[in-house]
Amino acid sequence: MAVDLLLGLQWGDEGKGKIVDVLTKNYDIIARFQGGPNAGHTLEFDGHKHVLHTIPSGIFHDGTINLVGNGVVIDPVIFKRELDNLEKFNIDFKKNLLISRKAHLILPTHRLLDAASEASKGKAKIGSTLKGIGPTYMDKTGRNGIRVGDLEMDNWQEKYRSLADKHEAMIDFYNAEIQYDLSELEAEFFRAVEVLKTLTFIDSEEYLHKAQQEGKSILAEGAQGSLLDIDFGTYPFVTSSNTTAAGACTGLGVAPGKIKEVYGIFKAYTTRVGSGPFPTELFDEDGATMGRVGNEFGATTGRPRRCGWLDLVALRYAVQVNGVTQLIMMKGDVLSGFEKLKVCTAYNYKGETIQHFPYNIEAENVTPVYTEMKGWEADLTKMTEASQMPKALNDYIDYLEKELNVPIKIVSVGPDRKQTIIR
Ligand code: IMP
């Protein structure tokens, strides 16, 4: 059985949580392959809003197995909070949640290092979520990290102490003004580790291999977005993992040839949270309207998201790097009421018109070239059938499909599970 893949095509916050939740009924296993609690996947149903950070978005479906893969970094403290929330809704996570032994742990000192590193950068800061993501992946690639499987060994606390001591020396090196009480943070961490240890740790690549042989259906769930990929994103304003399709192979141990559908998810406009270039960013009333109507505030940090028109140069690039086979357009409803819509189809780059995503996309190098389209008035939020969609929305979608050469199969018109139109 093949593995399908769902990932974000922009700078994150495309709405992956909602779509995984909608698609979950088609899959036996949902497997998260990268990132950590920097992500915030929001799901709404039955009048409740749930935000997940590390746990896959299939956890609310009875009988679906949710796997946290080896490519993920886990902060036991945040993980415990997620479990506490699930407990309130009587979710049986002891049975339905599995964790890869090869996933790395975020230590309290990783979070402190993230804060110290950002503080030392001044104006050049990345705008990190400060969840310790960068320092944890640095320890992973530097071959110093502590993995979930280590928690099953007697000497893991010695390993912990020696790494945390090293981190403290590094924090001093940054000479940043950060206040902390490590013993308090460690007490919370060790308590949370004990809770984590009550869950099932597995050799997840072996588990997924067997599951494929048994004909189980698997959906690999990404976090963040393609333009935050450590290699292909807007470096250095990126996260520290491969958010693109290849990350699912390394983050789960799935062979490339086993991947079938690649669902690419994008918003009908563009947002970005944190620092970094954003060619179509709006600083006017249109951008403010998108932010207000789209409730564009980070699910993890609460920071307002920067908003702008859809950038087809960036989207085409993401479709290409990921090999997207089906597109999913989110938040079409937020564009209702705009008389005219703009779509960026090319960049003016150092005096030339280009259609590919270049090395530098800072404002001094790039100005967007826009095509204008007619907007629509209708409120889309109550629509459930493609036949109800206004002509101008259909024209918008047809135009995007033609430009991207991939069909748009799902249009989301609100945060609830029910506000989803299948085309
Ligand atoms: P970090 O991954 O927390 O170090 O953050 C690096 C950059 O990625 C910052 O600009 C963050 O705002 C951004 N980022 C990280 N996770 C997410 C996410 O889930 N959604 C949107 N942006 C994110």
GROMACS .gro file of N, CA, C and O and ligand atoms in nm, residues 11-13 16 38-41 114 126-134 223-225 228 237-240 272-275 300 303 305, ligand 1:
model
  155
   11TRP      N    1   0.417   2.972   0.378
   11TRP     CA    2   0.502   2.990   0.495
   11TRP      C    3   0.437   2.934   0.622
   11TRP      O    4   0.451   2.987   0.731
   12GLY      N    5   0.362   2.827   0.606
   12GLY     CA    6   0.297   2.765   0.722
   12GLY      C    7   0.158   2.822   0.747
   12GLY      O    8   0.114   2.914   0.676
   13ASP      N    9   0.089   2.764   0.843
   13ASP     CA   10  -0.044   2.808   0.883
   13ASP      C   11  -0.146   2.799   0.770
   13ASP      O   12  -0.241   2.877   0.765
   16LYS      N   13  -0.336   2.285   0.772
   16LYS     CA   14  -0.312   2.141   0.758
   16LYS      C   15  -0.392   2.060   0.859
   16LYS      O   16  -0.444   1.954   0.829
   38ASN      N   17   0.674   2.405   1.750
   38ASN     CA   18   0.664   2.535   1.679
   38ASN      C   19   0.536   2.538   1.596
   38ASN      O   20   0.485   2.644   1.562
   39ALA      N   21   0.484   2.419   1.563
   39ALA     CA   22   0.360   2.411   1.484
   39ALA      C   23   0.238   2.428   1.574
   39ALA      O   24   0.243   2.399   1.693
   40GLY      N   25   0.131   2.475   1.514
   40GLY     CA   26   0.004   2.482   1.586
   40GLY      C   27  -0.104   2.442   1.487
   40GLY      O   28  -0.136   2.517   1.395
   41HIS      N   29  -0.155   2.320   1.499
   41HIS     CA   30  -0.258   2.273   1.406
   41HIS      C   31  -0.394   2.287   1.473
   41HIS      O   32  -0.421   2.225   1.575
  114ASP      N   33   1.767   2.895   2.228
  114ASP     CA   34   1.691   2.959   2.121
  114ASP      C   35   1.671   3.107   2.156
  114ASP      O   36   1.696   3.197   2.073
  126ILE      N   37   1.540   3.577   1.355
  126ILE     CA   38   1.459   3.494   1.265
  126ILE      C   39   1.310   3.512   1.293
  126ILE      O   40   1.226   3.488   1.208
  127GLY      N   41   1.280   3.551   1.418
  127GLY     CA   42   1.138   3.554   1.458
  127GLY      C   43   1.095   3.414   1.498
  127GLY      O   44   0.980   3.375   1.478
  128SER      N   45   1.189   3.337   1.555
  128SER     CA   46   1.161   3.199   1.597
  128SER      C   47   1.045   3.195   1.696
  128SER      O   48   1.020   3.291   1.769
  129THR      N   49   0.979   3.079   1.701
  129THR     CA   50   0.873   3.061   1.801
  129THR      C   51   0.933   3.038   1.940
  129THR      O   52   0.860   3.026   2.037
  130LEU      N   53   1.065   3.028   1.948
  130LEU     CA   54   1.139   3.011   2.074
  130LEU      C   55   1.104   2.880   2.145
  130LEU      O   56   1.108   2.873   2.267
  131LYS      N   57   1.071   2.780   2.067
  131LYS     CA   58   1.039   2.650   2.127
  131LYS      C   59   1.162   2.558   2.131
  131LYS      O   60   1.149   2.438   2.160
  132GLY      N   61   1.277   2.610   2.094
  132GLY     CA   62   1.399   2.528   2.102
  132GLY      C   63   1.423   2.441   1.980
  132GLY      O   64   1.506   2.349   1.984
  133ILE      N   65   1.354   2.472   1.871
  133ILE     CA   66   1.360   2.386   1.752
  133ILE      C   67   1.501   2.386   1.690
  133ILE      O   68   1.561   2.279   1.670
  134GLY      N   69   1.554   2.506   1.662
  134GLY     CA   70   1.686   2.516   1.597
  134GLY      C   71   1.793   2.446   1.680
  134GLY      O   72   1.864   2.357   1.629
  223ALA      N   73   0.447   1.970   0.885
  223ALA     CA   74   0.420   2.089   0.967
  223ALA      C   75   0.495   2.205   0.902
  223ALA      O   76   0.575   2.185   0.812
  224GLN      N   77   0.467   2.328   0.947
  224GLN     CA   78   0.521   2.449   0.883
  224GLN      C   79   0.485   2.449   0.734
  224GLN      O   80   0.384   2.389   0.698
  225GLY      N   81   0.567   2.510   0.650
  225GLY     CA   82   0.533   2.517   0.508
  225GLY      C   83   0.659   2.505   0.425
  225GLY      O   84   0.771   2.519   0.476
  228LEU      N   85   0.944   2.748   0.439
  228LEU     CA   86   1.021   2.748   0.564
  228LEU      C   87   1.118   2.630   0.567
  228LEU      O   88   1.182   2.603   0.669
  237PHE      N   89   1.568   3.270   0.711
  237PHE     CA   90   1.439   3.289   0.780
  237PHE      C   91   1.351   3.166   0.755
  237PHE      O   92   1.250   3.172   0.684
  238VAL      N   93   1.393   3.057   0.810
  238VAL     CA   94   1.329   2.927   0.787
  238VAL      C   95   1.327   2.851   0.919
  238VAL      O   96   1.382   2.898   1.019
  239THR      N   97   1.266   2.733   0.918
  239THR     CA   98   1.278   2.647   1.035
  239THR      C   99   1.394   2.550   1.010
  239THR      O  100   1.461   2.558   0.907
  240SER      N  101   1.418   2.458   1.104
  240SER     CA  102   1.542   2.380   1.096
  240SER      C  103   1.522   2.237   1.046
  240SER      O  104   1.603   2.150   1.073
  272ARG      N  105   0.250   3.517   0.648
  272ARG     CA  106   0.381   3.479   0.703
  272ARG      C  107   0.388   3.529   0.845
  272ARG      O  108   0.347   3.643   0.873
  273VAL      N  109   0.443   3.449   0.936
  273VAL     CA  110   0.462   3.495   1.073
  273VAL      C  111   0.612   3.489   1.101
  273VAL      O  112   0.681   3.402   1.049
  274GLY      N  113   0.664   3.588   1.173
  274GLY     CA  114   0.809   3.594   1.195
  274GLY      C  115   0.873   3.680   1.087
  274GLY      O  116   0.805   3.737   1.002
  275SER      N  117   1.007   3.687   1.090
  275SER     CA  118   1.077   3.777   0.997
  275SER      C  119   1.099   3.709   0.862
  275SER      O  120   1.069   3.591   0.846
  300THR      N  121   0.046   2.913   1.785
  300THR     CA  122   0.144   2.877   1.888
  300THR      C  123   0.186   2.999   1.968
  300THR      O  124   0.200   2.992   2.090
  303ARG      N  125   0.110   3.564   1.772
  303ARG     CA  126   0.159   3.682   1.699
  303ARG      C  127   0.071   3.710   1.577
  303ARG      O  128   0.026   3.614   1.511
  305ARG      N  129  -0.020   3.758   1.202
  305ARG     CA  130   0.049   3.714   1.081
  305ARG      C  131   0.050   3.827   0.979
  305ARG      O  132  -0.048   3.901   0.967
  424IMP     P1  133   1.131   2.812   1.461
  424IMP     O1  134   1.103   2.693   1.378
  424IMP     O2  135   1.047   2.820   1.585
  424IMP     O3  136   1.276   2.829   1.493
  424IMP     O4  137   1.091   2.942   1.374
  424IMP     C1  138   1.158   2.973   1.252
  424IMP     C2  139   1.065   3.049   1.160
  424IMP     O5  140   0.960   2.963   1.119
  424IMP     C3  141   0.996   3.170   1.225
  424IMP     O6  142   0.976   3.269   1.125
  424IMP     C4  143   0.861   3.114   1.268
  424IMP     O7  144   0.763   3.214   1.278
  424IMP     C5  145   0.833   3.017   1.154
  424IMP     N1  146   0.748   2.906   1.197
  424IMP     C6  147   0.784   2.799   1.270
  424IMP     N2  148   0.678   2.716   1.285
  424IMP     C7  149   0.576   2.771   1.219
  424IMP     C8  150   0.441   2.730   1.195
  424IMP     O8  151   0.394   2.623   1.236
  424IMP     N3  152   0.365   2.815   1.121
  424IMP     C9  153   0.415   2.930   1.069
  424IMP     N4  154   0.539   2.971   1.087
  424IMP    C10  155   0.620   2.893   1.162
   0.00000   0.00000   0.00000
